[in-house]
GROMACS .gro file of C-alpha atoms in nm:
model
  308
    1UNK     CA    1  -2.305   0.757  -2.994
    2UNK     CA    2  -1.926   0.757  -3.034
    3UNK     CA    3  -1.829   0.893  -3.376
    4UNK     CA    4  -1.474   0.753  -3.372
    5UNK     CA    5  -1.309   0.437  -3.497
    6UNK     CA    6  -1.118   0.364  -3.178
    7UNK     CA    7  -1.180   0.415  -2.808
    8UNK     CA    8  -0.938   0.372  -2.519
    9UNK     CA    9  -1.102   0.242  -2.202
   10UNK     CA   10  -0.923   0.350  -1.879
   11UNK     CA   11  -0.975   0.240  -1.520
   12UNK     CA   12  -1.008   0.516  -1.260
   13UNK     CA   13  -0.672   0.418  -1.106
   14UNK     CA   14  -0.473   0.520  -1.415
   15UNK     CA   15  -0.262   0.831  -1.479
   16UNK     CA   16  -0.190   0.964  -1.828
   17UNK     CA   17   0.168   1.094  -1.814
   18UNK     CA   18   0.204   1.247  -2.163
   19UNK     CA   19  -0.001   1.305  -2.480
   20UNK     CA   20  -0.027   1.035  -2.746
   21UNK     CA   21  -0.198   0.983  -3.082
   22UNK     CA   22  -0.330   0.689  -3.278
   23UNK     CA   23   0.013   0.655  -3.444
   24UNK     CA   24   0.167   0.560  -3.108
   25UNK     CA   25  -0.030   0.232  -3.111
   26UNK     CA   26   0.173   0.112  -3.409
   27UNK     CA   27   0.098   0.008  -3.764
   28UNK     CA   28  -0.061  -0.325  -3.666
   29UNK     CA   29  -0.338  -0.166  -3.463
   30UNK     CA   30  -0.605  -0.407  -3.344
   31UNK     CA   31  -0.915  -0.483  -3.546
   32UNK     CA   32  -1.088  -0.600  -3.227
   33UNK     CA   33  -0.964  -0.519  -2.878
   34UNK     CA   34  -0.611  -0.494  -2.734
   35UNK     CA   35  -0.493  -0.535  -2.374
   36UNK     CA   36  -0.159  -0.546  -2.198
   37UNK     CA   37  -0.026  -0.787  -1.936
   38UNK     CA   38  -0.154  -0.846  -1.583
   39UNK     CA   39   0.113  -0.870  -1.309
   40UNK     CA   40   0.376  -1.067  -1.501
   41UNK     CA   41   0.546  -0.910  -1.801
   42UNK     CA   42   0.485  -1.214  -2.020
   43UNK     CA   43   0.363  -1.037  -2.333
   44UNK     CA   44   0.012  -1.184  -2.308
   45UNK     CA   45  -0.304  -0.966  -2.322
   46UNK     CA   46  -0.474  -1.007  -1.986
   47UNK     CA   47  -0.557  -0.678  -1.808
   48UNK     CA   48  -0.864  -0.475  -1.905
   49UNK     CA   49  -0.763  -0.172  -1.698
   50UNK     CA   50  -0.648  -0.013  -2.024
   51UNK     CA   51  -0.824  -0.150  -2.332
   52UNK     CA   52  -0.803  -0.026  -2.691
   53UNK     CA   53  -1.135  -0.097  -2.864
   54UNK     CA   54  -1.232  -0.099  -3.231
   55UNK     CA   55  -1.575   0.069  -3.219
   56UNK     CA   56  -1.717  -0.065  -3.552
   57UNK     CA   57  -1.631  -0.422  -3.449
   58UNK     CA   58  -1.791  -0.371  -3.107
   59UNK     CA   59  -2.110  -0.246  -3.271
   60UNK     CA   60  -2.125  -0.553  -3.495
   61UNK     CA   61  -2.085  -0.791  -3.202
   62UNK     CA   62  -2.287  -0.593  -2.947
   63UNK     CA   63  -2.599  -0.813  -2.939
   64UNK     CA   64  -2.399  -1.137  -2.929
   65UNK     CA   65  -2.173  -0.998  -2.654
   66UNK     CA   66  -2.475  -0.891  -2.447
   67UNK     CA   67  -2.630  -1.236  -2.482
   68UNK     CA   68  -2.298  -1.394  -2.384
   69UNK     CA   69  -2.290  -1.184  -2.066
   70UNK     CA   70  -2.647  -1.277  -1.973
   71UNK     CA   71  -2.556  -1.644  -2.007
   72UNK     CA   72  -2.292  -1.598  -1.735
   73UNK     CA   73  -2.492  -1.385  -1.491
   74UNK     CA   74  -2.539  -1.666  -1.238
   75UNK     CA   75  -2.182  -1.795  -1.238
   76UNK     CA   76  -1.970  -1.499  -1.360
   77UNK     CA   77  -1.696  -1.750  -1.446
   78UNK     CA   78  -1.520  -1.750  -1.782
   79UNK     CA   79  -1.272  -1.971  -1.965
   80UNK     CA   80  -1.011  -1.697  -1.932
   81UNK     CA   81  -1.009  -1.743  -1.549
   82UNK     CA   82  -1.054  -1.367  -1.508
   83UNK     CA   83  -1.351  -1.215  -1.326
   84UNK     CA   84  -1.616  -0.960  -1.419
   85UNK     CA   85  -1.584  -0.746  -1.734
   86UNK     CA   86  -1.222  -0.848  -1.787
   87UNK     CA   87  -1.315  -1.214  -1.803
   88UNK     CA   88  -1.605  -1.144  -2.038
   89UNK     CA   89  -1.391  -0.945  -2.283
   90UNK     CA   90  -1.106  -1.196  -2.280
   91UNK     CA   91  -1.337  -1.492  -2.330
   92UNK     CA   92  -1.578  -1.353  -2.592
   93UNK     CA   93  -1.318  -1.164  -2.801
   94UNK     CA   94  -1.039  -1.421  -2.769
   95UNK     CA   95  -1.019  -1.454  -3.150
   96UNK     CA   96  -1.002  -1.076  -3.194
   97UNK     CA   97  -0.763  -1.005  -2.907
   98UNK     CA   98  -0.426  -0.835  -2.956
   99UNK     CA   99  -0.144  -0.729  -2.729
  100UNK     CA  100  -0.125  -0.365  -2.623
  101UNK     CA  101   0.217  -0.215  -2.552
  102UNK     CA  102   0.318  -0.199  -2.184
  103UNK     CA  103   0.367   0.175  -2.230
  104UNK     CA  104  -0.012   0.210  -2.216
  105UNK     CA  105  -0.059  -0.004  -1.903
  106UNK     CA  106   0.255   0.039  -1.695
  107UNK     CA  107   0.260  -0.099  -1.339
  108UNK     CA  108   0.455   0.083  -1.061
  109UNK     CA  109   0.572  -0.247  -0.907
  110UNK     CA  110   0.738  -0.382  -1.222
  111UNK     CA  111   1.111  -0.442  -1.218
  112UNK     CA  112   1.334  -0.328  -1.506
  113UNK     CA  113   1.368  -0.564  -1.802
  114UNK     CA  114   1.630  -0.582  -2.075
  115UNK     CA  115   1.471  -0.304  -2.280
  116UNK     CA  116   1.580   0.058  -2.268
  117UNK     CA  117   1.423   0.275  -1.993
  118UNK     CA  118   1.134   0.478  -2.128
  119UNK     CA  119   0.857   0.705  -2.007
  120UNK     CA  120   0.522   0.526  -2.037
  121UNK     CA  121   0.207   0.692  -2.167
  122UNK     CA  122  -0.018   0.556  -1.892
  123UNK     CA  123   0.060   0.437  -1.537
  124UNK     CA  124  -0.185   0.190  -1.388
  125UNK     CA  125  -0.194   0.155  -1.007
  126UNK     CA  126  -0.299  -0.205  -1.044
  127UNK     CA  127  -0.391  -0.383  -0.719
  128UNK     CA  128  -0.236  -0.142  -0.469
  129UNK     CA  129  -0.340   0.223  -0.486
  130UNK     CA  130  -0.123   0.518  -0.370
  131UNK     CA  131  -0.299   0.553  -0.034
  132UNK     CA  132  -0.240   0.183   0.041
  133UNK     CA  133   0.133   0.228  -0.024
  134UNK     CA  134   0.123   0.520   0.221
  135UNK     CA  135  -0.082   0.321   0.475
  136UNK     CA  136   0.177   0.043   0.460
  137UNK     CA  137   0.433   0.290   0.599
  138UNK     CA  138   0.219   0.348   0.909
  139UNK     CA  139   0.214   0.135   1.226
  140UNK     CA  140  -0.057  -0.127   1.281
  141UNK     CA  141  -0.128  -0.171   0.910
  142UNK     CA  142  -0.067  -0.470   0.689
  143UNK     CA  143  -0.183  -0.526   0.333
  144UNK     CA  144  -0.443  -0.792   0.260
  145UNK     CA  145  -0.337  -1.132   0.132
  146UNK     CA  146  -0.444  -1.033  -0.220
  147UNK     CA  147  -0.215  -0.727  -0.228
  148UNK     CA  148   0.058  -0.834   0.016
  149UNK     CA  149   0.311  -0.924  -0.254
  150UNK     CA  150   0.265  -0.596  -0.440
  151UNK     CA  151   0.289  -0.399  -0.113
  152UNK     CA  152   0.627  -0.554  -0.041
  153UNK     CA  153   0.769  -0.556  -0.396
  154UNK     CA  154   0.629  -0.221  -0.514
  155UNK     CA  155   0.847   0.020  -0.311
  156UNK     CA  156   1.160  -0.173  -0.417
  157UNK     CA  157   1.094  -0.103  -0.785
  158UNK     CA  158   1.279   0.193  -0.939
  159UNK     CA  159   0.951   0.283  -1.112
  160UNK     CA  160   0.772   0.329  -0.779
  161UNK     CA  161   0.909   0.679  -0.711
  162UNK     CA  162   0.840   0.791  -1.066
  163UNK     CA  163   0.482   0.660  -1.054
  164UNK     CA  164   0.407   0.822  -0.717
  165UNK     CA  165   0.564   1.146  -0.844
  166UNK     CA  166   0.338   1.151  -1.151
  167UNK     CA  167   0.032   1.075  -0.936
  168UNK     CA  168   0.113   1.344  -0.678
  169UNK     CA  169   0.167   1.604  -0.950
  170UNK     CA  170  -0.183   1.580  -1.100
  171UNK     CA  171  -0.412   1.492  -0.808
  172UNK     CA  172  -0.579   1.722  -0.554
  173UNK     CA  173  -0.378   1.590  -0.258
  174UNK     CA  174  -0.597   1.741   0.014
  175UNK     CA  175  -0.916   1.587  -0.125
  176UNK     CA  176  -0.748   1.253  -0.196
  177UNK     CA  177  -0.595   1.221   0.152
  178UNK     CA  178  -0.918   1.322   0.325
  179UNK     CA  179  -1.111   1.065   0.124
  180UNK     CA  180  -0.852   0.793   0.200
  181UNK     CA  181  -0.792   0.850   0.573
  182UNK     CA  182  -1.003   0.946   0.874
  183UNK     CA  183  -0.754   1.048   1.144
  184UNK     CA  184  -0.608   1.398   1.124
  185UNK     CA  185  -0.248   1.282   1.177
  186UNK     CA  186  -0.284   1.027   0.894
  187UNK     CA  187  -0.432   1.292   0.662
  188UNK     CA  188  -0.145   1.527   0.749
  189UNK     CA  189   0.117   1.261   0.687
  190UNK     CA  190  -0.045   1.166   0.355
  191UNK     CA  191  -0.045   1.527   0.235
  192UNK     CA  192   0.313   1.596   0.343
  193UNK     CA  193   0.446   1.273   0.194
  194UNK     CA  194   0.274   1.319  -0.143
  195UNK     CA  195   0.365   1.688  -0.153
  196UNK     CA  196   0.729   1.596  -0.095
  197UNK     CA  197   0.717   1.338  -0.375
  198UNK     CA  198   0.548   1.588  -0.610
  199UNK     CA  199   0.834   1.835  -0.566
  200UNK     CA  200   1.120   1.585  -0.553
  201UNK     CA  201   1.107   1.208  -0.602
  202UNK     CA  202   1.453   1.131  -0.465
  203UNK     CA  203   1.367   1.026  -0.110
  204UNK     CA  204   1.039   0.837  -0.141
  205UNK     CA  205   1.218   0.501  -0.110
  206UNK     CA  206   1.398   0.590   0.213
  207UNK     CA  207   1.192   0.418   0.489
  208UNK     CA  208   1.352   0.626   0.763
  209UNK     CA  209   1.274   0.966   0.611
  210UNK     CA  210   0.929   0.848   0.505
  211UNK     CA  211   0.830   0.709   0.843
  212UNK     CA  212   0.991   0.982   1.054
  213UNK     CA  213   0.727   1.240   0.972
  214UNK     CA  214   0.446   1.007   1.072
  215UNK     CA  215   0.613   0.886   1.391
  216UNK     CA  216   0.674   1.246   1.488
  217UNK     CA  217   0.304   1.324   1.461
  218UNK     CA  218   0.195   1.029   1.674
  219UNK     CA  219   0.485   1.034   1.925
  220UNK     CA  220   0.295   1.217   2.200
  221UNK     CA  221  -0.012   0.997   2.165
  222UNK     CA  222   0.195   0.676   2.155
  223UNK     CA  223   0.398   0.785   2.458
  224UNK     CA  224   0.078   0.834   2.660
  225UNK     CA  225  -0.046   0.490   2.555
  226UNK     CA  226   0.289   0.330   2.647
  227UNK     CA  227   0.290   0.487   2.993
  228UNK     CA  228  -0.068   0.381   3.059
  229UNK     CA  229  -0.011   0.024   2.942
  230UNK     CA  230   0.318  -0.002   3.131
  231UNK     CA  231   0.159   0.120   3.455
  232UNK     CA  232  -0.131  -0.122   3.404
  233UNK     CA  233   0.106  -0.416   3.337
  234UNK     CA  234   0.319  -0.331   3.639
  235UNK     CA  235   0.007  -0.303   3.856
  236UNK     CA  236  -0.095  -0.654   3.747
  237UNK     CA  237   0.251  -0.789   3.830
  238UNK     CA  238   0.248  -0.625   4.176
  239UNK     CA  239  -0.096  -0.771   4.250
  240UNK     CA  240   0.031  -1.114   4.146
  241UNK     CA  241   0.334  -1.072   4.371
  242UNK     CA  242   0.113  -0.979   4.667
  243UNK     CA  243  -0.105  -1.285   4.612
  244UNK     CA  244   0.189  -1.514   4.551
  245UNK     CA  245   0.538  -1.426   4.442
  246UNK     CA  246   0.563  -1.730   4.215
  247UNK     CA  247   0.276  -1.627   3.985
  248UNK     CA  248   0.417  -1.273   3.962
  249UNK     CA  249   0.762  -1.400   3.864
  250UNK     CA  250   0.608  -1.631   3.602
  251UNK     CA  251   0.417  -1.343   3.441
  252UNK     CA  252   0.728  -1.124   3.438
  253UNK     CA  253   0.946  -1.399   3.288
  254UNK     CA  254   0.682  -1.470   3.024
  255UNK     CA  255   0.677  -1.107   2.911
  256UNK     CA  256   1.057  -1.091   2.896
  257UNK     CA  257   1.083  -1.419   2.701
  258UNK     CA  258   0.819  -1.311   2.450
  259UNK     CA  259   0.994  -0.979   2.392
  260UNK     CA  260   1.332  -1.149   2.353
  261UNK     CA  261   1.206  -1.407   2.101
  262UNK     CA  262   1.023  -1.142   1.897
  263UNK     CA  263   1.330  -0.917   1.888
  264UNK     CA  264   1.561  -1.201   1.782
  265UNK     CA  265   1.336  -1.325   1.500
  266UNK     CA  266   1.241  -0.977   1.377
  267UNK     CA  267   1.606  -0.875   1.358
  268UNK     CA  268   1.680  -1.159   1.114
  269UNK     CA  269   1.362  -1.119   0.909
  270UNK     CA  270   1.389  -0.973   0.557
  271UNK     CA  271   1.021  -0.879   0.538
  272UNK     CA  272   0.967  -0.500   0.519
  273UNK     CA  273   0.651  -0.536   0.729
  274UNK     CA  274   0.832  -0.720   1.009
  275UNK     CA  275   1.123  -0.477   0.992
  276UNK     CA  276   0.886  -0.185   1.027
  277UNK     CA  277   0.731  -0.334   1.343
  278UNK     CA  278   1.077  -0.423   1.469
  279UNK     CA  279   1.190  -0.061   1.441
  280UNK     CA  280   0.879   0.048   1.622
  281UNK     CA  281   0.945  -0.209   1.894
  282UNK     CA  282   1.295  -0.074   1.949
  283UNK     CA  283   1.151   0.275   2.003
  284UNK     CA  284   0.895   0.141   2.250
  285UNK     CA  285   1.163  -0.062   2.428
  286UNK     CA  286   1.385   0.243   2.478
  287UNK     CA  287   1.094   0.446   2.608
  288UNK     CA  288   0.986   0.173   2.850
  289UNK     CA  289   1.339   0.128   2.984
  290UNK     CA  290   1.363   0.502   3.033
  291UNK     CA  291   1.025   0.511   3.207
  292UNK     CA  292   1.058   0.190   3.416
  293UNK     CA  293   1.267   0.328   3.706
  294UNK     CA  294   0.998   0.581   3.787
  295UNK     CA  295   0.760   0.294   3.865
  296UNK     CA  296   0.974   0.183   4.157
  297UNK     CA  297   1.017   0.525   4.313
  298UNK     CA  298   0.730   0.741   4.424
  299UNK     CA  299   0.795   1.114   4.394
  300UNK     CA  300   0.926   1.270   4.708
  301UNK     CA  301   0.701   1.511   4.884
  302UNK     CA  302   0.837   1.853   4.948
  303UNK     CA  303   0.871   1.929   5.319
  304UNK     CA  304   0.620   2.168   5.461
  305UNK     CA  305   0.761   2.496   5.578
  306UNK     CA  306   0.594   2.631   5.889
  307UNK     CA  307   0.605   2.998   5.944
  308UNK     CA  308   0.704   3.106   6.292
   0.00000   0.00000   0.00000
């Protein structure tokens, strides 16, 4: 049994950045429960990731709250339009719900407002977790539709570097990266990137310096894949030409047109995801153009020297 008047409920994706006391919650501390905002900074209590709870009030309403939950077991829908425990708290305690300062539920993807910059007490990696931000820097990865907006907006926020720095400074990076990734090169990139942020948070927004380390690790593997696919594609074109030069020309023109259209559209796109794939395409293009002439020329055999 909790022998305290107040309890602060924290999600597992939160980081406490500095000590705080009950006085930091202000004079008008809640007599029920208090939450901060969800994604928008609209001053409305909505996110249960950090919840300040008045324990005596919770004990008084415990049986009624449990019955309320059991009534919604089949549907799990609430008037607050929020799911799961968050929806249950917001709906049942709506008359005893207060706003909790953003300093106790600060999101890394938020943009600065008109207030003075301050160091929050708690950072909440709401929606997108640190390893997903790192995964979004790697090739062949895109965020889900639910987290796509945060993936794109998050790294643009000036609070992103600070939040990642605080996370990297308190977490066992080796264990975290091994639990988040399977491939050795991804684990290595995750550790190096977070270690760099933990020591200095100046360069974590630079997409070139961030991506360079990962591309360097996978360069040899990617180069082998490019050569194999290029040889395979060229073999298909040569077979088409042997069967009929028209079909071979059509295939070759189709590949060139597709590449040209993709390059033109990607160059104008403002999406960070498209730009990342566009940069990767430029690297592949340069490698293919460098490798292509060798497909037309077989290596010369050295003449045999006969001894007299």
